[in-house]
Every structure is written in C-alpha cells, then in structure tokens.
Coordinates of C-alpha atoms and ligand atoms in Angstrom, one line a residue:
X735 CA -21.5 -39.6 -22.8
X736 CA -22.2 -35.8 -21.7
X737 CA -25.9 -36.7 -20.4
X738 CA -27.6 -33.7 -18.4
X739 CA -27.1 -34.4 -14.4
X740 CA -30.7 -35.2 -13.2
X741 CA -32.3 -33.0 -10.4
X742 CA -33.4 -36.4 -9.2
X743 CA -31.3 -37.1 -5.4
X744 CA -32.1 -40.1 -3.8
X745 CA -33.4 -40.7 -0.3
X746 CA -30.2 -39.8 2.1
X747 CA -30.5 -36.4 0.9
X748 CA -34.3 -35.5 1.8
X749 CA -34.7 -32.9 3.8
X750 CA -35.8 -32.7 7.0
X751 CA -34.2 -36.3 7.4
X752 CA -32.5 -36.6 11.5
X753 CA -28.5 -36.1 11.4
X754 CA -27.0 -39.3 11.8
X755 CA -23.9 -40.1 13.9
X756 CA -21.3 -40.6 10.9
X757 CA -18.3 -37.8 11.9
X758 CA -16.0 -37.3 9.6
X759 CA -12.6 -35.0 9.1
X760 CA -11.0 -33.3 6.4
X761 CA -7.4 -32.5 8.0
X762 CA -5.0 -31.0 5.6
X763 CA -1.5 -29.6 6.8
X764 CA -1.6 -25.6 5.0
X765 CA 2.4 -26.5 3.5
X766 CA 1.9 -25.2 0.2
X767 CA -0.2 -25.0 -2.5
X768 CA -3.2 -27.7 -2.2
X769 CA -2.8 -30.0 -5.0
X770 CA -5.4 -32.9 -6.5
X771 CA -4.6 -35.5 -4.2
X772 CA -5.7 -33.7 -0.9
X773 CA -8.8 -32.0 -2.8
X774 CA -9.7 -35.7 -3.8
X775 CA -9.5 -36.7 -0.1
X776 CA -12.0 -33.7 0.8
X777 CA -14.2 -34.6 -1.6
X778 CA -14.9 -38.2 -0.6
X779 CA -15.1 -37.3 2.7
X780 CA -17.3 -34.7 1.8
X781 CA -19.7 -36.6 -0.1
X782 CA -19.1 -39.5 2.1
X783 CA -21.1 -37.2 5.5
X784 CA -23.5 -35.6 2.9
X785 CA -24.7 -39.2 1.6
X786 CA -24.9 -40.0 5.5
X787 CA -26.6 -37.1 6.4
X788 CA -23.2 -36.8 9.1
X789 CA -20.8 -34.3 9.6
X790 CA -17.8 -33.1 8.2
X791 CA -15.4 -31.5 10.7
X792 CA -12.7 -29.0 8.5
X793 CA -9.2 -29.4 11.2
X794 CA -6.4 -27.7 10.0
X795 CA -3.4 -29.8 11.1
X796 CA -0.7 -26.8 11.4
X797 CA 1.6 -28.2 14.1
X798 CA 5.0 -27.9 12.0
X799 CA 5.4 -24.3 12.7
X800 CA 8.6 -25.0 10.5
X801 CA 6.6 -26.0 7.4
X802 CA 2.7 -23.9 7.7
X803 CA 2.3 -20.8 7.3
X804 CA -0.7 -18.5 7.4
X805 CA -0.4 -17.8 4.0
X806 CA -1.2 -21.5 2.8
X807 CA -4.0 -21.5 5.6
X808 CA -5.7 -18.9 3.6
X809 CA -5.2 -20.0 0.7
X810 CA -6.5 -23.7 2.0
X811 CA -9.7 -22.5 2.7
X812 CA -10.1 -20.2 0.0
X813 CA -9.4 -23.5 -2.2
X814 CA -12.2 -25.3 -0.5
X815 CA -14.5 -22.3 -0.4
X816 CA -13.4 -22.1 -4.5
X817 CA -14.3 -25.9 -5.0
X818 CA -18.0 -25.6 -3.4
X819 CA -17.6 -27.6 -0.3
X820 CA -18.8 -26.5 3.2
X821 CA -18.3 -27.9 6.3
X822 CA -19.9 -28.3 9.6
X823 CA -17.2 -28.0 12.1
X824 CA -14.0 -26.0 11.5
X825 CA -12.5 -22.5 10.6
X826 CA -14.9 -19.9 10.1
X827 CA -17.6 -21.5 11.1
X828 CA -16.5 -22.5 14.5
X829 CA -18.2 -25.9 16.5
X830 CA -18.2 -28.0 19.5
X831 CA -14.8 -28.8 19.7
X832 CA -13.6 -25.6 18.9
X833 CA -10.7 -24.7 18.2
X834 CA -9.7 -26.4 14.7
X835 CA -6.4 -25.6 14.6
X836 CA -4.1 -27.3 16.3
X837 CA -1.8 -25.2 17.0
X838 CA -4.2 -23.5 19.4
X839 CA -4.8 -26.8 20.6
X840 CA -0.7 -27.9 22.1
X841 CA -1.7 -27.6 25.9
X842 CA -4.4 -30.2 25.2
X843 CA -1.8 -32.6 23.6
X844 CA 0.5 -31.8 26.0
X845 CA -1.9 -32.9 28.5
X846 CA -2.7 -36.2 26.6
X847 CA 0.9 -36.9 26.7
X848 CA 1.7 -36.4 30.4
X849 CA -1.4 -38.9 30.8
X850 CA -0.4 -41.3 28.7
X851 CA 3.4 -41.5 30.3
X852 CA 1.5 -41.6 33.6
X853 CA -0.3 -44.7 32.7
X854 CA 2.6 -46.2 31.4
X855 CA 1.5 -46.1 27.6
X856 CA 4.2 -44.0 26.8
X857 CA 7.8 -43.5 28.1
X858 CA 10.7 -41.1 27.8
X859 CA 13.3 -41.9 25.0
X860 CA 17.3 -40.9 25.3
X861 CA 18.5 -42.7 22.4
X862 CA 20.5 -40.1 20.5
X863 CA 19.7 -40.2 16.8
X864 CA 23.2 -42.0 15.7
X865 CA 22.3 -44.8 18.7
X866 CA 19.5 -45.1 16.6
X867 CA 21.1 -45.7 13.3
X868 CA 23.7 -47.6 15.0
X869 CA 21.5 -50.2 16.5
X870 CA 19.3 -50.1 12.8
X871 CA 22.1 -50.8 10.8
X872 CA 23.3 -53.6 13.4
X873 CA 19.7 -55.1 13.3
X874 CA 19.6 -54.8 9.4
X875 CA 23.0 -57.1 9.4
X876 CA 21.7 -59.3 11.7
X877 CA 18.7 -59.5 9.8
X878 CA 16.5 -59.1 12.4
X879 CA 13.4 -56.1 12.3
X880 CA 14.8 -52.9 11.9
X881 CA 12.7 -50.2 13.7
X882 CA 13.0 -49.5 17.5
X883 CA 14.3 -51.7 19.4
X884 CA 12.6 -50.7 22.8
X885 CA 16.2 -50.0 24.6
X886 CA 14.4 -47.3 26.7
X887 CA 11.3 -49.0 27.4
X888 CA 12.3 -50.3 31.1
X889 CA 14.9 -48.0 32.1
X890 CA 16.1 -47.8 36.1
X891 CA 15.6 -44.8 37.6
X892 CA 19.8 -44.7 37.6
X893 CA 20.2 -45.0 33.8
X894 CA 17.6 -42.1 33.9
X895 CA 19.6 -40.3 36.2
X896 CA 22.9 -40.7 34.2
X897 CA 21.2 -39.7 30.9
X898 CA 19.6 -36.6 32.2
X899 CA 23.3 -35.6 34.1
X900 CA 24.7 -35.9 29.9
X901 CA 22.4 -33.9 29.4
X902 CA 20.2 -35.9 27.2
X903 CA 16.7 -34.3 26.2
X904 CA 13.6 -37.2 26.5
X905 CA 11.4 -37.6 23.3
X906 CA 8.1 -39.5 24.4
X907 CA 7.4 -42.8 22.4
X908 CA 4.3 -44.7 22.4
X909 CA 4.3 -48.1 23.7
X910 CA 2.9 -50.3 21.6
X911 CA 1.2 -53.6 22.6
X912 CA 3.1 -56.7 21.5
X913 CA 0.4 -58.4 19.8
X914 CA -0.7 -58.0 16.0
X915 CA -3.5 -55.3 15.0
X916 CA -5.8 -56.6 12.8
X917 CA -8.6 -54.0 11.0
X918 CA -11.2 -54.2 8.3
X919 CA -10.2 -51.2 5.8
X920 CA -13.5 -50.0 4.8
X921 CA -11.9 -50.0 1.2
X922 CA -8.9 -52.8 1.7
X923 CA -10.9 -55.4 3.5
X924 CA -9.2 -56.7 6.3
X925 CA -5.4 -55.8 7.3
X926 CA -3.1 -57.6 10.0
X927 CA 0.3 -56.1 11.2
X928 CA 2.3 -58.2 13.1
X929 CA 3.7 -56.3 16.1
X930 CA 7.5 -56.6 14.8
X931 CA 6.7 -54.7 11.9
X932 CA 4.7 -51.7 14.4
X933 CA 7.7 -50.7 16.6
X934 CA 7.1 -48.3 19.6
X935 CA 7.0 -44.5 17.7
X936 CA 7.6 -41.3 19.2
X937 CA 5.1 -38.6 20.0
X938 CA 6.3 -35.9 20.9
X939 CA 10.3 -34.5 20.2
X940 CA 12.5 -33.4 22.7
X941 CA 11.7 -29.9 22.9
X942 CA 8.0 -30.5 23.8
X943 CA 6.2 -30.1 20.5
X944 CA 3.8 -32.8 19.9
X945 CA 4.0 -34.7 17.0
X946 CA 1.6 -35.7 14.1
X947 CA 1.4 -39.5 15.4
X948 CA -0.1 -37.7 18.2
X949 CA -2.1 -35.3 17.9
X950 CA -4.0 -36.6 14.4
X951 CA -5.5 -39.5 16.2
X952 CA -5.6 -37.6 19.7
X953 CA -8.1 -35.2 17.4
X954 CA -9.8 -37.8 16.0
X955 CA -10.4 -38.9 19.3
X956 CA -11.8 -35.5 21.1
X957 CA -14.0 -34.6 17.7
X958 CA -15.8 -38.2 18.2
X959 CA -14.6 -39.1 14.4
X960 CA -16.4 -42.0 13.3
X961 CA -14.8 -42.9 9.8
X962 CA -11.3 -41.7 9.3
X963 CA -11.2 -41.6 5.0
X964 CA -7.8 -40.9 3.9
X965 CA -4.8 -41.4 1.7
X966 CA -2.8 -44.8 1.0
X967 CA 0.3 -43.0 1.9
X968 CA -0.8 -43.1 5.8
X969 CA -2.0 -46.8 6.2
X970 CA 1.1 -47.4 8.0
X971 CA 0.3 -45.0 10.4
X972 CA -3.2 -46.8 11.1
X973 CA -1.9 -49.6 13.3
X974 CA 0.1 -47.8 15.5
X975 CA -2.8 -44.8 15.8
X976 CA -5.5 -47.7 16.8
X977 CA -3.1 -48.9 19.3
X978 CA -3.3 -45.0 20.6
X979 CA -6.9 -45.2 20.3
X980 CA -7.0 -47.9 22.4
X981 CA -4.7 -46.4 25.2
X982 CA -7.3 -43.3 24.8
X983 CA -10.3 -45.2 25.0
X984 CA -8.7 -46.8 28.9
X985 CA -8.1 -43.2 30.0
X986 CA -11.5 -42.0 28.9
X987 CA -10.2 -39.6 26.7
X988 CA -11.2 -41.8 23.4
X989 CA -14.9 -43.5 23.0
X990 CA -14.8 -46.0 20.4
X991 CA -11.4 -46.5 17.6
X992 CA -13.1 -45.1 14.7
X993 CA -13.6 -47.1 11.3
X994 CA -10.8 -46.8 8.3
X995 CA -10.7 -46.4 4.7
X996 CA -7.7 -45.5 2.7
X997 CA -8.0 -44.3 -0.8
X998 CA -6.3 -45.2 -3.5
X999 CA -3.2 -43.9 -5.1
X1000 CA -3.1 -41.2 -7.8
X1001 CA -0.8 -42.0 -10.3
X1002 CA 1.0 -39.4 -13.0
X1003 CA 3.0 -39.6 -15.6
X1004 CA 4.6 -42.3 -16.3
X1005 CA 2.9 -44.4 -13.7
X1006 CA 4.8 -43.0 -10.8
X1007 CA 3.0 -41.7 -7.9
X1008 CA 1.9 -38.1 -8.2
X1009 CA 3.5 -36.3 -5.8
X1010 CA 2.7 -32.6 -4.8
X1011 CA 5.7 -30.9 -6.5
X1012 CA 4.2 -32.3 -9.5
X1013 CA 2.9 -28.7 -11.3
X1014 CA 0.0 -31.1 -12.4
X1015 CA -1.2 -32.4 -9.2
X1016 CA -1.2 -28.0 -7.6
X1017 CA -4.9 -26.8 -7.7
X1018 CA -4.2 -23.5 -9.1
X1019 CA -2.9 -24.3 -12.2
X1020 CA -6.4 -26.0 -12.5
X1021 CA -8.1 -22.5 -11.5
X1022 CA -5.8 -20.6 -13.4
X1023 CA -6.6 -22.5 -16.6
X1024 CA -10.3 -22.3 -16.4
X1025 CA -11.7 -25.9 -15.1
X1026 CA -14.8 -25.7 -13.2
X1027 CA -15.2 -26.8 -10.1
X1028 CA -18.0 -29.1 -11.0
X1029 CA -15.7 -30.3 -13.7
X1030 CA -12.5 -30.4 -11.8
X1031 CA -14.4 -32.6 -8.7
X1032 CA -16.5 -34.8 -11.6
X1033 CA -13.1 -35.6 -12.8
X1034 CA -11.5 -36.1 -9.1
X1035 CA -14.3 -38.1 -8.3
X1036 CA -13.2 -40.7 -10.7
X1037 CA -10.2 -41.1 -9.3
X1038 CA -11.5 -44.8 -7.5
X1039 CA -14.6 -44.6 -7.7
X1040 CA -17.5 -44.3 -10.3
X1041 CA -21.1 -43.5 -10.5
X1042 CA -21.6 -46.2 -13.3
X1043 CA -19.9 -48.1 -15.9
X1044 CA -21.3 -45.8 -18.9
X1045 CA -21.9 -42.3 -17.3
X1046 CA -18.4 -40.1 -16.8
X1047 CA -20.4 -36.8 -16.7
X1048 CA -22.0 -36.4 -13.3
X1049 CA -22.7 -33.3 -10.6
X1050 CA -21.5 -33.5 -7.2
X1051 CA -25.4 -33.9 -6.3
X1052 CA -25.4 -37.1 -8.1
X1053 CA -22.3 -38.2 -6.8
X1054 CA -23.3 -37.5 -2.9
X1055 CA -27.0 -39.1 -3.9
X1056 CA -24.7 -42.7 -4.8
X1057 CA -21.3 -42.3 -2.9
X1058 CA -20.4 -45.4 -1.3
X1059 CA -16.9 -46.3 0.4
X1060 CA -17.5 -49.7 -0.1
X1061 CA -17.4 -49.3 -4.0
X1062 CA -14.0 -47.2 -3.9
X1063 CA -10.9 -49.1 -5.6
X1064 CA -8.8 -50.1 -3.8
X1065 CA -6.4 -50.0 -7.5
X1066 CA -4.0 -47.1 -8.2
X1067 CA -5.8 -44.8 -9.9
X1068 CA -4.2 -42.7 -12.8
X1069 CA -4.5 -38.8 -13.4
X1070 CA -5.1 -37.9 -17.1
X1071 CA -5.0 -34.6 -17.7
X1072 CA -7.0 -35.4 -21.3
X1073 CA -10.6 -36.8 -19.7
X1074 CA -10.2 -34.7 -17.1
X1075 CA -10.2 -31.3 -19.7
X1076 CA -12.9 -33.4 -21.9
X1077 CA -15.2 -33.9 -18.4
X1078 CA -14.8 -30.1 -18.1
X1079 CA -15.9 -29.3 -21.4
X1080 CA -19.1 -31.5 -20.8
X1081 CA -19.8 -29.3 -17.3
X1082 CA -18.7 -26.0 -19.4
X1083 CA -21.6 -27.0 -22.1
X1084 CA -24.0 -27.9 -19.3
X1085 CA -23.9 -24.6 -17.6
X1086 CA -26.6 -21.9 -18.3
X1087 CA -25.2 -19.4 -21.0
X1088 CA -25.6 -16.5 -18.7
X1089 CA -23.4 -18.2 -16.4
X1090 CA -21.2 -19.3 -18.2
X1091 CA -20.8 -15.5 -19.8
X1092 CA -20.1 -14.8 -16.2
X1093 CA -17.9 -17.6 -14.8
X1094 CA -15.4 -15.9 -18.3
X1095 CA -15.1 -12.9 -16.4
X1096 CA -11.5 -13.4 -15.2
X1097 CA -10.3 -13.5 -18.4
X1098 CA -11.9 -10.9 -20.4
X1099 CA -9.7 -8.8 -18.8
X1100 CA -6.2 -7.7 -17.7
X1101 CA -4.0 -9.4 -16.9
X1102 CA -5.1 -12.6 -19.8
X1103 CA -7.2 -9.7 -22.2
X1104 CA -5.0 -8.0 -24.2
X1105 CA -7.3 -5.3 -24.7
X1106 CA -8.3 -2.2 -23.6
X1107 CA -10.9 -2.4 -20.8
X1108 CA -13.0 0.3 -22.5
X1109 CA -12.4 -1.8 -26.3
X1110 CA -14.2 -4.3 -24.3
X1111 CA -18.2 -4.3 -25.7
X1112 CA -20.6 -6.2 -23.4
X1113 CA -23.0 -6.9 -26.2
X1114 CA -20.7 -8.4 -28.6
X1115 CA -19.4 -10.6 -25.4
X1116 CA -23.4 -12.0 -25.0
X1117 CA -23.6 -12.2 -28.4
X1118 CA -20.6 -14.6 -29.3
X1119 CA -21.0 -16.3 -26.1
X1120 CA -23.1 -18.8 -26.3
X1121 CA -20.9 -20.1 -29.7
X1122 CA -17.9 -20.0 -27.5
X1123 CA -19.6 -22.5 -24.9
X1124 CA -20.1 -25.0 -26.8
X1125 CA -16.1 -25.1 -27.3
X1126 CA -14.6 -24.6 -24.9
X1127 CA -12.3 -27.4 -22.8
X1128 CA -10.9 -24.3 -20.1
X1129 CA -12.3 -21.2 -19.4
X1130 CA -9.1 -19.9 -20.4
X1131 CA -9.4 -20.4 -23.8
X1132 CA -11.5 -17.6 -24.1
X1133 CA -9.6 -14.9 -24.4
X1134 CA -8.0 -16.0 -27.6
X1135 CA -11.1 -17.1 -29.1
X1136 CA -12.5 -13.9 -28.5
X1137 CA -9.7 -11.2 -29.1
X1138 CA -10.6 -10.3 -32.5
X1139 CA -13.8 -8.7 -31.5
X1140 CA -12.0 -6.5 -29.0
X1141 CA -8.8 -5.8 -30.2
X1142 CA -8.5 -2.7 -33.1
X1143 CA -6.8 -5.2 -34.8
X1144 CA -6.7 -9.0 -35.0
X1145 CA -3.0 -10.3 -33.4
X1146 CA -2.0 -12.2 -36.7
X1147 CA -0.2 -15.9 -36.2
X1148 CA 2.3 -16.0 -38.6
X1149 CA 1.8 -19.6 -38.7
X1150 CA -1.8 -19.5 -39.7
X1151 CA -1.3 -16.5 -41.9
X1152 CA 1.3 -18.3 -44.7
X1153 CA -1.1 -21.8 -44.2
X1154 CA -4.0 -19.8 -44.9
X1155 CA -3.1 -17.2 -48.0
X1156 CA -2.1 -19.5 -50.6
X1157 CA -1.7 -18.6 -54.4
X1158 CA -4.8 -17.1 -55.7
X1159 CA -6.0 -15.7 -51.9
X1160 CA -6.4 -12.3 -52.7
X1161 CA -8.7 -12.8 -55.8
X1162 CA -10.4 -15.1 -53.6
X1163 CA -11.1 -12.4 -50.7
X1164 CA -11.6 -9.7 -52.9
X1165 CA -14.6 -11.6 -54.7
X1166 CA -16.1 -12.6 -50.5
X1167 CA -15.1 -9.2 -49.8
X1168 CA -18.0 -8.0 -52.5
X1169 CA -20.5 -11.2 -52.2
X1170 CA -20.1 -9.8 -48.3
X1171 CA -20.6 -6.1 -49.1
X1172 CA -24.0 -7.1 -50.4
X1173 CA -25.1 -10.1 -48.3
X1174 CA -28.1 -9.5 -45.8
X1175 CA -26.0 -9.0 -42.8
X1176 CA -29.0 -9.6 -40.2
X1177 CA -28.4 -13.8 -41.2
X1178 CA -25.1 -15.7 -40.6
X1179 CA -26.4 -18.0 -43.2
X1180 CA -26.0 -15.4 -46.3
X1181 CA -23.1 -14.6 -44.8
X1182 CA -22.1 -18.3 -45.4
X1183 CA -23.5 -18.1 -48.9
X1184 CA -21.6 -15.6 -49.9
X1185 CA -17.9 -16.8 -48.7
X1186 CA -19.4 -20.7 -50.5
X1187 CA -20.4 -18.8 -53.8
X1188 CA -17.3 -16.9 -54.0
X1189 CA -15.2 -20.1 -53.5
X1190 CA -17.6 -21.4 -56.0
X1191 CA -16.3 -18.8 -58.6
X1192 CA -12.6 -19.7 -57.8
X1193 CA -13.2 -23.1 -57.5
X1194 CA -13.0 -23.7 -53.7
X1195 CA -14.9 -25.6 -51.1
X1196 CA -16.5 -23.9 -48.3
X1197 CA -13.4 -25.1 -46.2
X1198 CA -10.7 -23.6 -48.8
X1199 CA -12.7 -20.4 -49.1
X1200 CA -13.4 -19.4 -45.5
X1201 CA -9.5 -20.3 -44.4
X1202 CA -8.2 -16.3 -45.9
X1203 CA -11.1 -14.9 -44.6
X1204 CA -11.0 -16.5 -41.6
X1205 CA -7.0 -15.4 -40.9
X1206 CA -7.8 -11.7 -42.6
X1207 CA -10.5 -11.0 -39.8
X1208 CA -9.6 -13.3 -36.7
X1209 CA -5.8 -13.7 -37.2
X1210 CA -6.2 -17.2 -36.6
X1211 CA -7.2 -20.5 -38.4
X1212 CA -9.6 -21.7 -36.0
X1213 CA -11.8 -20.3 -34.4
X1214 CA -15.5 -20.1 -33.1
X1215 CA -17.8 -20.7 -36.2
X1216 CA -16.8 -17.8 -38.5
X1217 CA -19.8 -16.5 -40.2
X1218 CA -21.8 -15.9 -36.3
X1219 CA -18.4 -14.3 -35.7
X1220 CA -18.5 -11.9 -38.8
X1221 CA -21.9 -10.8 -38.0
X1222 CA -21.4 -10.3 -34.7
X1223 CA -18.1 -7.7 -35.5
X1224 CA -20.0 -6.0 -37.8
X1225 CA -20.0 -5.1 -41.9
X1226 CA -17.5 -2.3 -41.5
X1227 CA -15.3 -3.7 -39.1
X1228 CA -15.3 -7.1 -41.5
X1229 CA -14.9 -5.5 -44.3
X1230 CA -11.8 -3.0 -43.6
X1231 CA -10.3 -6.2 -42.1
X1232 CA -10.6 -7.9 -45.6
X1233 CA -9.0 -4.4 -47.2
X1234 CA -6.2 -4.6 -44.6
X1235 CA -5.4 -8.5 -45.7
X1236 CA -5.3 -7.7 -48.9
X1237 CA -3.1 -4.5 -48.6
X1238 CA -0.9 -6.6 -46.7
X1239 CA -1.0 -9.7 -49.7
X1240 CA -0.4 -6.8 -52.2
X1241 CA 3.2 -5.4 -50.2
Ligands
LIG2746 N1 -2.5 -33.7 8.1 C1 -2.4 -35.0 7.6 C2 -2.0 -34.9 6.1 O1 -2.3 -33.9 5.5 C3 -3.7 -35.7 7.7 C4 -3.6 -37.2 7.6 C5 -4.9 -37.9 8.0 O2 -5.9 -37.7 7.3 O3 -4.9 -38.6 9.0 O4 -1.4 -35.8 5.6
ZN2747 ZN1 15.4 -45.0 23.5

C-alpha cells in the first residue's frame, strides 16, 4: 500500500495557468486548542482553491471576546503554518479585504445591521428570554413549531414606546422570508427547508455586539466567497444565511449567494461524534507525538474523501492534483487513530534520511532525551538513523529506541529484563560475549554470526540468543535491529555492557 507519491501533478496545477474566480475561506473561531475536525475543514478548502487555481482567504472569526483569546490566535496560525498550508488572503499576509479579523471589523457589521433594519429585513426584538421559553414551551404543547414566533415582527410604534420606558434592551433579528429555501449542497445534493422550520434569528444582542449569524455570512459576502466548504454541524445555519445573502445581494452589499458544501461528520470512539474536548480530536497531541504533517493531512484527507479505492498513502500534491467536492461523502466518517499512525509510518519511511534525522530533533533532547546534551554523539545519531526510519509509527518513539547509545547506561525494564534472562543466560552471554570479543567489528553480519553460533553452542535459535543480549546492552526487548545497533555503540561499550549483565545475573 505505501507506494512512493509521484512528482507527476495534473493540469490545474501548471504554472503560469490564469487565477480563476473560485474564492474560498478558512474561518476558524481561536477558542482553544485546534483540534482534527477544523484542520480537516482547512485542508479541503485548501486543496479545494489550489486544484482551482482560486484563492483561499484565512478570516479569523474572533467576535466572542468572551471565548478568543490572543493566545489561541497565535497558536491557530502557528498550527496552520506547522501543517504546511499558506493562504492568500488573511493574517500576516494581509489582502484586499483587509482586515481579517473581525473584531477589527464591528463598525462594518454594525453598519450592515443599521441597513438591514432600515430596509426592513431586520427588526428590533424585546422579547425577554423567559417570554421566549414561555411562548416555546406553549408552542411545544400545542404542538405547533417551536422557534420564534415573530411576536415583534409588526410592533406599533406604542408597544415600542412602552417596551423601551421598561426599560427593555432590542436584540436585532433577521426577517426571514416566508417561503421554503431550497439549495444544491455541493456534497448533499439538493436540500429544502420549509420556512416553519427557519424561524426569524437574531443578529446582533442587546448590547450591540454582532453575532456569528451575522457577520459569517456578512464576510462571506464583502470577501466575494464563492464556495463556502464547511462542517455538517452548521448546515442549519445555511438557510437562514442565504436568506441574508439575499437581503445583501438587494442592498448591494452582497453580489451573488455563494455555493455550499458541508463535510461530513468525524466520528470517535464509540461512534459518537468527535467533539473538541475529545484529547484525540486536539492537534497537539498529534505534534507532540511525532506525526507528520504530510502524514497527519494524508490521514485527514481520508476523512470523506479518497484518492482511489487501493492507494491510502498519498502527498498533499496528489491530493490537490485530484480533489474534487463532488466525490466527498456525504457518510459520517470515523477517526481511527490506528491507520492514521500506520499512514504516518508510510510518510515517515518516505522521507529522505537526512530529513528525517532532522525532523527527530525535538526529541533528542530535553525535555523527551534523558540524556545529557553533551552524551549526545551526532555521528552515532546518523549512523542508527536510517534503521530507526524504517520503524518508526511517531517521531516520538525515538527517543526510547535510541537511549542506549546516549545514556552511560541503558535504563533497564524490569519487565524485559526477567522475560529476557532465563535459566542458562549468563553462560549464554558469556560465550557471545567472547564470539563478540573476536568478531570483525567493521560488519553487523559477524556480529550476527557470532550471537547465532553461540546460541548454537547452547542450543538456541538466533531469536533465544539475541533476547539477553539484547536486554544486557539496550535495556529493552525490542528494539531497532540489534547487531547495526551493537556496532554502531562500539566493542568496548558492548562489551562492558555484557560484563555489567552478567555481574548483575551473578548478585
Ligand atoms: N467560525 C465558524 C466556526 O469555527 C465558521 C463557520 C463557517 O465555516 O461558516 O465554526
Ligand atoms: Zn420579540
């Protein structure tokens, strides 16, 4: 299945080829650590204007002063920056419809909001929240629709006039029209709400701070978005925002509703929806634990859609060369945390050795190494290297794969030390211990012949025989291939090792 990504991109990507006029956003709220589901939702959109040659506008949606903070801004794009993506509108690189945060953009909503109460789209709201609830809960008995009821729609300038002398504060709700909204998901096919189910939805709260319902679409609308590519979780929200769309389009604030997709949803454990307090949906951990970025968004890719039925193991190249929104599931799609550290490995083995020496970095040193920054021997590192490639799921895994080179001593697991010296281990590593004293230490293969023909002389497999000398030098039962690792620690090192195992057998 791991088949080397071909250089080979297909026509959308040529160079030189004229921009086309797909816009599309990537519009995160920075509440928290990003987790899976939003990095899956940037990388179809991503792909989606690379394959189109369009562009991908980067808003940051930080309007809930309560819930953003400047901390998860950073660490938002730092994520993105991490993951490989770039973007062609947005923070840091600035654009047209500068700026793309939105909250340095209130006055402009603000000003969307007085227009659309002027033109009668919108209107002020009293209802106190327990009227609300009251009315819901009668509706609910009375089985009838349960959502706003539209009390405040038509009020006379005296019921105005009484509320404001209680002292009542005015959200703004959105009229909406009283007709069913029919749309062709570019994923679902086509969708109908009827207008009962779409009640009239408010926009901005009674203090003045303009709401998501608003200022999302309202975006869309001023950044000319073409294709709006997003999660399940806000297809609810699409009817009401073409209806805004539509108001915008009549004040000339909006030029043409854009087309939708929604994207599956990404289920966890247990077949329940992962949700971002999940620890296994927070990007991080996926950083922290070594996955590569081409692995990690290989992996996310497959989460509704697929280059083909028998390849898994793709680069993001591929993916842009083939991505299609058309072909997305529209199925829940589930997170397995198994392929996706078996899709890693594949993109670990595919990387250049020296890079992958490199991209180890983190933790061949403090705070995963445990050893000393100066025990560390750069040589040793390039030597073993390219064995530890080849094993690797997570980067992570290095540092206990490689300890024993590094450390004065190996860190013995008590665990593999009583599996691995059985009965009869110390005659067995005292006859490798000579066989090793006079192999030729410039081959790993005599080094193998001489561990085989001393099991031979105690009557052990290979297997049996390299287990106690595989827990004397390395601490550990497994390993990277032991007799590359022996050579690369050295004779003396080896050997005293073998001494020290055998002192400790002997006490
Ligand atoms: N800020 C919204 C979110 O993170 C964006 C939703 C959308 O893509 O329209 O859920
Ligand atoms: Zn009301």
């Amino acid at each position: 299945m791991a088949s080397a990504p071909s250089p080979k991109l297909s026509a959308p990507l040529e160079q030189g080829a004229p921009p086309s006029a797909v816009r599309v956003r990537f519009c995160p709220s920075p509440t928290g650590n990003p987790h899976v589901g939003l990095v899956r939702t940037a990388l179809f959109n991503w792909a989606f204007a690379r394959h189109h040659q369009g562009t991908l506008v980067f808003r940051i949606e930080d309007t809930d002063a309560a819930r953003d903070s400047e901390e998860s801004y950073e660490q938002l794009l730092d994520s993105m920056r991490w993951l490989g993506f770039d973007w062609d509108e947005g923070p840091e690189v600035g654009g047209p419809h500068a700026p793309y945060r939105q909250s340095q953009r209130m006055d402009l909503y603000k000003d969307v909001a007085r227009k659309l109460l002027e033109a009668g789209h919108a209107y002020h709201c009293y209802c106190t929240t327990s009227e609300l609830e009251e009315r819901r809960e009668a509706a609910r008995a009375a089985g009838r629709p349960s959502g706003y009821d539209g009390h405040c729609r038509e009020l006379s300038a005296a019921q105005v006039e009484e509320y404001t002398a209680q002292g009542r504060e005015p959200i703004v709700r959105f009229r909406m029209p009283d007709e069913a909204i029919t749309f062709t998901d570019l994923v679902r096919g086509e969708i109908t709400y009827l207008a009962e189910n779409v009640p009239d939805y408010g926009i901005v709260r009674a203090n003045g701070a303009p709401l998501y319902t608003l200022v999302n679409p309202v975006d869309d609308a001023l950044m000319e978005i073409t294709h709006v590519l997003r999660g399940e979780d806000l297809l609810s929200s699409t009817p009401r925002q073409i209806a805004l769309y539509k108001a915008l389009t009549e004040l000339g604030i909006a030029k043409e509703t854009p087309a939708f997709g929604h994207l599956p949803y990404v289920m966890g454990e247990g077949n329940k929806k992962l949700s971002k307090r999940d620890p296994q949906s927070s990007l991080n951990l996926y950083r922290e634990r070594g996955f590569l970025p081409e692995g990690l968004l290989n992996y996310l890719s497959l989460l509704g859609w697929s280059l083909s039925a028998d390849r898994d193991i793709f680069s993001v190249e591929e993916m842009v060369a083939a991505f299609e929104i058309s072909d997305v599931n529209p199925n829940p799609a589930r997170f397995d945390l198994k392929k996706a550290e078996a899709i890693n490995a594949d993109h670990i083995r595919l990387l250049d050795v020296k890079d992958f020496a490199e991209r180890c970095a983190p933790w061949l040193k403090a705070p995963f190494a445990p050893w000393a920054p100066e025990d560390f021997d750069e040589s040793k590192w390039q030597a073993i290297a390219p064995h530890a490639q080849t094993r690797l799921k997570v980067l992570s895994e290095i540092t206990d794969n490689v300890d024993f080179l590094f450390l004065p001593e190996p860190v013995f697991d008590e665990a593999s030390w009583t599996k691995a010296m059985k009965e009869g281990s110390d005659a067995l590593l005292r006859t490798a211990r000579e066989k090793l004293e006079s192999a030729d230490w410039t081959s790993a293969d005599s080094l193998k012949e001489a561990v085989l023909a001393a099991g031979e002389a105690h009557g052990l497999k290979l297997g049996k025989a390299q287990a106690p000398v595989r827990v004397a030098v390395t601490g550990r039962t497994v390993g990277l291939p032991l007799f590359e690792s022996l050579q690369i620690l050295g004779k003396d090192t080896t050997l005293a090792r073998i001494d020290a195992a055998l002192a400790k057998l002997a006490a």
